[in-house]
Amino acid sequence: MLKLLSPNSPLGCWMAFLLDALLISGAWAVFCIPVITIGAATSAVHRVAQNWVRDRSDCDLQHYFKAFKENLKDGTAVWLILLVPLAVIFFNAYAVWIALVKADAVIRWLTLLPFAVWMAAAVYAFALQATFENKPIRTVLNALRIAASHLLTTLFLILLFAAAIFCTLVFPYGAVLYVPFCIFFSARFTWNVFRKVFERSDVIKEDNPQ
């Protein structure tokens, strides 16, 4: 029993990982409170999640703080770039769904399509920001290209994070966990996509993996 629960056992490693993930989730929630730092906070989660996927290391609170500091400038810039279309999408959705503007049911549901595209771009953008050194605007453009060229993975990621949003609506008290754990769960998928893209040197020549 003691051997099973030792820090070096598989169960012990996973228990330590879950504890670190919980602490990182709490730190992510705190860093998201100023709103403007959401991009840096989310990029930092992607960084430690990818570290775990690649070599099962550098996935603790200390490395999260380090990643947050390193992504503070460009991660915030990526978030501000994405915030503009998000504001437009929410305004249109509010007009159609909340303000009761006359619209067919089909048109109402079509207002969710731009948000799905935005969600895909955001997931890839923050993951790219955590993995590659690049200008923020190029990071967002690359995210859109990757989202369009890997539709199955993109659809999976959209559904995954849509489930997190739904869980937030149903049980908002657990919101601090939903997004970070979705990022950890999706890290292997995004990293596999990035590895394929990076192997094609003709696609993103200026990207340098961190």
PDB file of C-alpha atoms in Angstrom:
ATOM      1  CA  MET A   1       0.000   0.000   0.000  1.00  0.00           C
ATOM      2  CA  LEU A   2       2.803   2.398   0.909  1.00  0.00           C
ATOM      3  CA  LYS A   3       4.576   1.515  -2.322  1.00  0.00           C
ATOM      4  CA  LEU A   4       1.392   2.212  -4.294  1.00  0.00           C
ATOM      5  CA  LEU A   5       1.101   5.707  -2.773  1.00  0.00           C
ATOM      6  CA  SER A   6       4.794   6.591  -2.983  1.00  0.00           C
ATOM      7  CA  PRO A   7       5.622   9.801  -4.926  1.00  0.00           C
ATOM      8  CA  ASN A   8       7.472   7.794  -7.608  1.00  0.00           C
ATOM      9  CA  SER A   9       4.621   5.352  -8.264  1.00  0.00           C
ATOM     10  CA  PRO A  10       2.252   5.948 -11.220  1.00  0.00           C
ATOM     11  CA  LEU A  11      -0.627   6.642  -8.825  1.00  0.00           C
ATOM     12  CA  GLY A  12       1.532   9.013  -6.781  1.00  0.00           C
ATOM     13  CA  CYS A  13       2.590  10.895  -9.920  1.00  0.00           C
ATOM     14  CA  TRP A  14      -1.003  11.296 -11.039  1.00  0.00           C
ATOM     15  CA  MET A  15      -2.118  12.437  -7.597  1.00  0.00           C
ATOM     16  CA  ALA A  16       0.670  15.032  -7.578  1.00  0.00           C
ATOM     17  CA  PHE A  17      -0.353  16.131 -11.080  1.00  0.00           C
ATOM     18  CA  LEU A  18      -3.997  16.544 -10.044  1.00  0.00           C
ATOM     19  CA  LEU A  19      -2.963  18.600  -7.024  1.00  0.00           C
ATOM     20  CA  ASP A  20      -0.771  20.818  -9.204  1.00  0.00           C
ATOM     21  CA  ALA A  21      -3.621  21.146 -11.711  1.00  0.00           C
ATOM     22  CA  LEU A  22      -5.983  22.258  -8.947  1.00  0.00           C
ATOM     23  CA  LEU A  23      -3.511  24.862  -7.709  1.00  0.00           C
ATOM     24  CA  ILE A  24      -2.897  26.096 -11.268  1.00  0.00           C
ATOM     25  CA  SER A  25      -6.658  26.338 -11.834  1.00  0.00           C
ATOM     26  CA  GLY A  26      -6.983  28.521  -8.767  1.00  0.00           C
ATOM     27  CA  ALA A  27      -4.105  30.737  -9.892  1.00  0.00           C
ATOM     28  CA  TRP A  28      -5.665  30.998 -13.367  1.00  0.00           C
ATOM     29  CA  ALA A  29      -8.955  32.172 -11.858  1.00  0.00           C
ATOM     30  CA  VAL A  30      -7.188  34.802  -9.741  1.00  0.00           C
ATOM     31  CA  PHE A  31      -5.153  36.115 -12.679  1.00  0.00           C
ATOM     32  CA  CYS A  32      -8.319  36.322 -14.806  1.00  0.00           C
ATOM     33  CA  ILE A  33     -10.019  38.715 -12.357  1.00  0.00           C
ATOM     34  CA  PRO A  34      -8.430  41.861 -13.880  1.00  0.00           C
ATOM     35  CA  VAL A  35      -9.904  40.675 -17.253  1.00  0.00           C
ATOM     36  CA  ILE A  36      -7.075  42.241 -19.251  1.00  0.00           C
ATOM     37  CA  THR A  37      -4.711  39.479 -18.076  1.00  0.00           C
ATOM     38  CA  ILE A  38      -6.960  36.619 -19.225  1.00  0.00           C
ATOM     39  CA  GLY A  39      -4.740  36.028 -22.255  1.00  0.00           C
ATOM     40  CA  ALA A  40      -1.540  35.708 -20.244  1.00  0.00           C
ATOM     41  CA  ALA A  41      -3.242  33.529 -17.624  1.00  0.00           C
ATOM     42  CA  THR A  42      -4.684  31.181 -20.259  1.00  0.00           C
ATOM     43  CA  SER A  43      -1.450  31.004 -22.270  1.00  0.00           C
ATOM     44  CA  ALA A  44       0.393  30.063 -19.084  1.00  0.00           C
ATOM     45  CA  VAL A  45      -2.008  27.155 -18.492  1.00  0.00           C
ATOM     46  CA  HIS A  46      -1.344  25.977 -22.047  1.00  0.00           C
ATOM     47  CA  ARG A  47       2.406  26.162 -21.398  1.00  0.00           C
ATOM     48  CA  VAL A  48       2.400  23.961 -18.291  1.00  0.00           C
ATOM     49  CA  ALA A  49      -0.141  21.591 -19.890  1.00  0.00           C
ATOM     50  CA  GLN A  50       2.113  21.113 -22.913  1.00  0.00           C
ATOM     51  CA  ASN A  51       5.103  20.596 -20.633  1.00  0.00           C
ATOM     52  CA  TRP A  52       3.193  17.756 -18.987  1.00  0.00           C
ATOM     53  CA  VAL A  53       2.229  16.225 -22.325  1.00  0.00           C
ATOM     54  CA  ARG A  54       5.756  16.389 -23.731  1.00  0.00           C
ATOM     55  CA  ASP A  55       7.898  15.139 -20.851  1.00  0.00           C
ATOM     56  CA  ARG A  56       5.780  14.995 -17.677  1.00  0.00           C
ATOM     57  CA  SER A  57       7.697  17.885 -16.111  1.00  0.00           C
ATOM     58  CA  ASP A  58       7.519  21.628 -15.378  1.00  0.00           C
ATOM     59  CA  CYS A  59       3.842  21.401 -14.497  1.00  0.00           C
ATOM     60  CA  ASP A  60       3.502  23.014 -11.110  1.00  0.00           C
ATOM     61  CA  LEU A  61       2.553  26.353  -9.601  1.00  0.00           C
ATOM     62  CA  GLN A  62       6.093  27.717  -9.792  1.00  0.00           C
ATOM     63  CA  HIS A  63       6.345  27.034 -13.530  1.00  0.00           C
ATOM     64  CA  TYR A  64       2.850  28.462 -14.019  1.00  0.00           C
ATOM     65  CA  PHE A  65       3.928  31.765 -12.445  1.00  0.00           C
ATOM     66  CA  LYS A  66       7.019  31.772 -14.658  1.00  0.00           C
ATOM     67  CA  ALA A  67       4.936  31.090 -17.774  1.00  0.00           C
ATOM     68  CA  PHE A  68       2.486  33.825 -16.795  1.00  0.00           C
ATOM     69  CA  LYS A  69       5.303  36.342 -16.517  1.00  0.00           C
ATOM     70  CA  GLU A  70       6.796  35.276 -19.862  1.00  0.00           C
ATOM     71  CA  ASN A  71       3.418  35.483 -21.633  1.00  0.00           C
ATOM     72  CA  LEU A  72       2.211  38.658 -19.937  1.00  0.00           C
ATOM     73  CA  LYS A  73       2.982  41.034 -22.812  1.00  0.00           C
ATOM     74  CA  ASP A  74       2.208  38.970 -25.915  1.00  0.00           C
ATOM     75  CA  GLY A  75      -0.518  36.893 -24.265  1.00  0.00           C
ATOM     76  CA  THR A  76      -2.331  40.076 -23.285  1.00  0.00           C
ATOM     77  CA  ALA A  77      -1.906  41.422 -26.823  1.00  0.00           C
ATOM     78  CA  VAL A  78      -3.406  38.235 -28.298  1.00  0.00           C
ATOM     79  CA  TRP A  79      -6.348  38.535 -25.899  1.00  0.00           C
ATOM     80  CA  LEU A  80      -6.959  42.187 -26.830  1.00  0.00           C
ATOM     81  CA  ILE A  81      -6.923  41.288 -30.531  1.00  0.00           C
ATOM     82  CA  LEU A  82      -9.476  38.529 -29.914  1.00  0.00           C
ATOM     83  CA  LEU A  83     -11.549  40.743 -27.630  1.00  0.00           C
ATOM     84  CA  VAL A  84     -12.672  43.026 -30.478  1.00  0.00           C
ATOM     85  CA  PRO A  85     -14.510  40.354 -32.530  1.00  0.00           C
ATOM     86  CA  LEU A  86     -15.791  38.775 -29.298  1.00  0.00           C
ATOM     87  CA  ALA A  87     -17.460  42.060 -28.330  1.00  0.00           C
ATOM     88  CA  VAL A  88     -19.143  42.258 -31.757  1.00  0.00           C
ATOM     89  CA  ILE A  89     -20.304  38.633 -31.516  1.00  0.00           C
ATOM     90  CA  PHE A  90     -21.776  39.161 -28.048  1.00  0.00           C
ATOM     91  CA  PHE A  91     -23.508  42.367 -29.146  1.00  0.00           C
ATOM     92  CA  ASN A  92     -25.175  40.564 -32.064  1.00  0.00           C
ATOM     93  CA  ALA A  93     -26.117  37.593 -29.878  1.00  0.00           C
ATOM     94  CA  TYR A  94     -27.571  39.919 -27.249  1.00  0.00           C
ATOM     95  CA  ALA A  95     -29.617  41.740 -29.878  1.00  0.00           C
ATOM     96  CA  VAL A  96     -31.062  38.515 -31.269  1.00  0.00           C
ATOM     97  CA  TRP A  97     -31.475  36.405 -28.122  1.00  0.00           C
ATOM     98  CA  ILE A  98     -31.964  38.873 -25.264  1.00  0.00           C
ATOM     99  CA  ALA A  99     -33.292  42.092 -26.767  1.00  0.00           C
ATOM    100  CA  LEU A 100     -35.898  40.056 -28.648  1.00  0.00           C
ATOM    101  CA  VAL A 101     -35.158  41.481 -32.071  1.00  0.00           C
ATOM    102  CA  LYS A 102     -37.475  39.793 -34.568  1.00  0.00           C
ATOM    103  CA  ALA A 103     -35.527  36.982 -36.216  1.00  0.00           C
ATOM    104  CA  ASP A 104     -36.181  33.480 -37.474  1.00  0.00           C
ATOM    105  CA  ALA A 105     -35.040  30.541 -35.375  1.00  0.00           C
ATOM    106  CA  VAL A 106     -32.459  29.633 -38.006  1.00  0.00           C
ATOM    107  CA  ILE A 107     -30.971  33.131 -37.899  1.00  0.00           C
ATOM    108  CA  ARG A 108     -30.836  32.999 -34.111  1.00  0.00           C
ATOM    109  CA  TRP A 109     -28.864  29.786 -34.102  1.00  0.00           C
ATOM    110  CA  LEU A 110     -26.603  31.089 -36.858  1.00  0.00           C
ATOM    111  CA  THR A 111     -25.470  33.821 -34.473  1.00  0.00           C
ATOM    112  CA  LEU A 112     -23.680  31.077 -32.538  1.00  0.00           C
ATOM    113  CA  LEU A 113     -21.560  30.116 -35.566  1.00  0.00           C
ATOM    114  CA  PRO A 114     -19.222  33.147 -35.324  1.00  0.00           C
ATOM    115  CA  PHE A 115     -18.725  32.369 -31.648  1.00  0.00           C
ATOM    116  CA  ALA A 116     -17.717  28.789 -32.519  1.00  0.00           C
ATOM    117  CA  VAL A 117     -15.172  30.146 -35.009  1.00  0.00           C
ATOM    118  CA  TRP A 118     -13.919  32.604 -32.393  1.00  0.00           C
ATOM    119  CA  MET A 119     -13.630  29.833 -29.819  1.00  0.00           C
ATOM    120  CA  ALA A 120     -11.540  27.709 -32.186  1.00  0.00           C
ATOM    121  CA  ALA A 121      -9.275  30.658 -32.976  1.00  0.00           C
ATOM    122  CA  ALA A 122      -8.880  31.481 -29.280  1.00  0.00           C
ATOM    123  CA  VAL A 123      -7.989  27.915 -28.261  1.00  0.00           C
ATOM    124  CA  TYR A 124      -5.301  27.620 -30.931  1.00  0.00           C
ATOM    125  CA  ALA A 125      -4.089  31.204 -30.449  1.00  0.00           C
ATOM    126  CA  PHE A 126      -3.382  30.843 -26.737  1.00  0.00           C
ATOM    127  CA  ALA A 127      -1.828  27.426 -27.289  1.00  0.00           C
ATOM    128  CA  LEU A 128       0.370  28.874 -30.059  1.00  0.00           C
ATOM    129  CA  GLN A 129       1.323  31.782 -27.840  1.00  0.00           C
ATOM    130  CA  ALA A 130       2.423  29.301 -25.185  1.00  0.00           C
ATOM    131  CA  THR A 131       4.452  27.233 -27.666  1.00  0.00           C
ATOM    132  CA  PHE A 132       5.935  29.565 -30.279  1.00  0.00           C
ATOM    133  CA  GLU A 133       7.571  32.972 -30.266  1.00  0.00           C
ATOM    134  CA  ASN A 134       5.738  35.204 -32.709  1.00  0.00           C
ATOM    135  CA  LYS A 135       4.024  38.539 -33.125  1.00  0.00           C
ATOM    136  CA  PRO A 136       0.511  38.513 -31.590  1.00  0.00           C
ATOM    137  CA  ILE A 137      -1.320  39.329 -34.829  1.00  0.00           C
ATOM    138  CA  ARG A 138       0.543  36.548 -36.626  1.00  0.00           C
ATOM    139  CA  THR A 139      -0.295  34.170 -33.795  1.00  0.00           C
ATOM    140  CA  VAL A 140      -4.012  34.871 -34.273  1.00  0.00           C
ATOM    141  CA  LEU A 141      -3.768  34.483 -38.061  1.00  0.00           C
ATOM    142  CA  ASN A 142      -1.886  31.205 -37.679  1.00  0.00           C
ATOM    143  CA  ALA A 143      -4.558  30.022 -35.250  1.00  0.00           C
ATOM    144  CA  LEU A 144      -7.239  30.636 -37.880  1.00  0.00           C
ATOM    145  CA  ARG A 145      -5.203  28.777 -40.520  1.00  0.00           C
ATOM    146  CA  ILE A 146      -4.663  25.794 -38.254  1.00  0.00           C
ATOM    147  CA  ALA A 147      -8.318  25.742 -37.200  1.00  0.00           C
ATOM    148  CA  ALA A 148      -9.391  25.624 -40.856  1.00  0.00           C
ATOM    149  CA  SER A 149      -6.852  22.951 -41.865  1.00  0.00           C
ATOM    150  CA  HIS A 150      -7.570  20.570 -38.956  1.00  0.00           C
ATOM    151  CA  LEU A 151     -11.355  20.592 -38.905  1.00  0.00           C
ATOM    152  CA  LEU A 152     -11.919  17.367 -36.954  1.00  0.00           C
ATOM    153  CA  THR A 153      -9.612  18.387 -34.119  1.00  0.00           C
ATOM    154  CA  THR A 154     -11.065  21.889 -34.228  1.00  0.00           C
ATOM    155  CA  LEU A 155     -14.614  20.557 -33.956  1.00  0.00           C
ATOM    156  CA  PHE A 156     -13.580  18.395 -31.001  1.00  0.00           C
ATOM    157  CA  LEU A 157     -12.005  21.390 -29.234  1.00  0.00           C
ATOM    158  CA  ILE A 158     -15.080  23.543 -29.867  1.00  0.00           C
ATOM    159  CA  LEU A 159     -17.351  20.884 -28.375  1.00  0.00           C
ATOM    160  CA  LEU A 160     -14.987  20.418 -25.428  1.00  0.00           C
ATOM    161  CA  PHE A 161     -14.929  24.086 -24.483  1.00  0.00           C
ATOM    162  CA  ALA A 162     -18.630  24.477 -25.280  1.00  0.00           C
ATOM    163  CA  ALA A 163     -19.218  21.767 -22.664  1.00  0.00           C
ATOM    164  CA  ALA A 164     -17.176  23.860 -20.211  1.00  0.00           C
ATOM    165  CA  ILE A 165     -19.397  26.867 -20.923  1.00  0.00           C
ATOM    166  CA  PHE A 166     -22.517  24.739 -20.467  1.00  0.00           C
ATOM    167  CA  CYS A 167     -21.199  23.399 -17.158  1.00  0.00           C
ATOM    168  CA  THR A 168     -20.567  26.969 -16.067  1.00  0.00           C
ATOM    169  CA  LEU A 169     -24.193  27.844 -16.757  1.00  0.00           C
ATOM    170  CA  VAL A 170     -25.444  24.763 -14.900  1.00  0.00           C
ATOM    171  CA  PHE A 171     -22.990  24.832 -12.003  1.00  0.00           C
ATOM    172  CA  PRO A 172     -21.150  28.186 -11.922  1.00  0.00           C
ATOM    173  CA  TYR A 173     -19.346  27.412  -8.649  1.00  0.00           C
ATOM    174  CA  GLY A 174     -17.079  25.003 -10.486  1.00  0.00           C
ATOM    175  CA  ALA A 175     -16.131  27.511 -13.194  1.00  0.00           C
ATOM    176  CA  VAL A 176     -12.642  27.855 -11.741  1.00  0.00           C
ATOM    177  CA  LEU A 177     -11.930  24.273 -12.861  1.00  0.00           C
ATOM    178  CA  TYR A 178     -13.677  23.902 -16.219  1.00  0.00           C
ATOM    179  CA  VAL A 179     -11.439  25.886 -18.566  1.00  0.00           C
ATOM    180  CA  PRO A 180      -8.055  24.884 -17.055  1.00  0.00           C
ATOM    181  CA  PHE A 181      -8.981  21.203 -17.062  1.00  0.00           C
ATOM    182  CA  CYS A 182     -10.225  21.470 -20.652  1.00  0.00           C
ATOM    183  CA  ILE A 183      -6.847  22.953 -21.566  1.00  0.00           C
ATOM    184  CA  PHE A 184      -5.003  20.110 -19.847  1.00  0.00           C
ATOM    185  CA  PHE A 185      -7.247  17.550 -21.537  1.00  0.00           C
ATOM    186  CA  SER A 186      -6.837  19.138 -24.982  1.00  0.00           C
ATOM    187  CA  ALA A 187      -3.077  19.711 -24.697  1.00  0.00           C
ATOM    188  CA  ARG A 188      -2.155  16.428 -26.368  1.00  0.00           C
ATOM    189  CA  PHE A 189      -4.432  17.183 -29.328  1.00  0.00           C
ATOM    190  CA  THR A 190      -3.137  20.719 -29.842  1.00  0.00           C
ATOM    191  CA  TRP A 191       0.473  19.625 -29.447  1.00  0.00           C
ATOM    192  CA  ASN A 192       0.019  16.874 -32.051  1.00  0.00           C
ATOM    193  CA  VAL A 193      -1.405  19.462 -34.450  1.00  0.00           C
ATOM    194  CA  PHE A 194       1.475  21.868 -33.816  1.00  0.00           C
ATOM    195  CA  ARG A 195       4.046  19.126 -34.294  1.00  0.00           C
ATOM    196  CA  LYS A 196       2.596  18.281 -37.707  1.00  0.00           C
ATOM    197  CA  VAL A 197       2.476  21.948 -38.682  1.00  0.00           C
ATOM    198  CA  PHE A 198       6.016  22.612 -37.501  1.00  0.00           C
ATOM    199  CA  GLU A 199       7.307  19.651 -39.500  1.00  0.00           C
ATOM    200  CA  ARG A 200       5.975  21.417 -42.601  1.00  0.00           C
ATOM    201  CA  SER A 201       8.581  24.176 -42.758  1.00  0.00           C
ATOM    202  CA  ASP A 202       6.707  25.827 -45.614  1.00  0.00           C
ATOM    203  CA  VAL A 203       3.694  26.631 -43.411  1.00  0.00           C
ATOM    204  CA  ILE A 204       5.005  28.681 -40.483  1.00  0.00           C
ATOM    205  CA  LYS A 205       8.608  29.514 -41.183  1.00  0.00           C
ATOM    206  CA  GLU A 206       8.977  32.288 -38.608  1.00  0.00           C
ATOM    207  CA  ASP A 207       7.724  30.280 -35.639  1.00  0.00           C
ATOM    208  CA  ASN A 208      10.251  29.163 -33.059  1.00  0.00           C
ATOM    209  CA  PRO A 209       9.139  26.601 -30.442  1.00  0.00           C
ATOM    210  CA  GLN A 210       9.695  27.732 -26.878  1.00  0.00           C
TER     211      GLN A 210
END
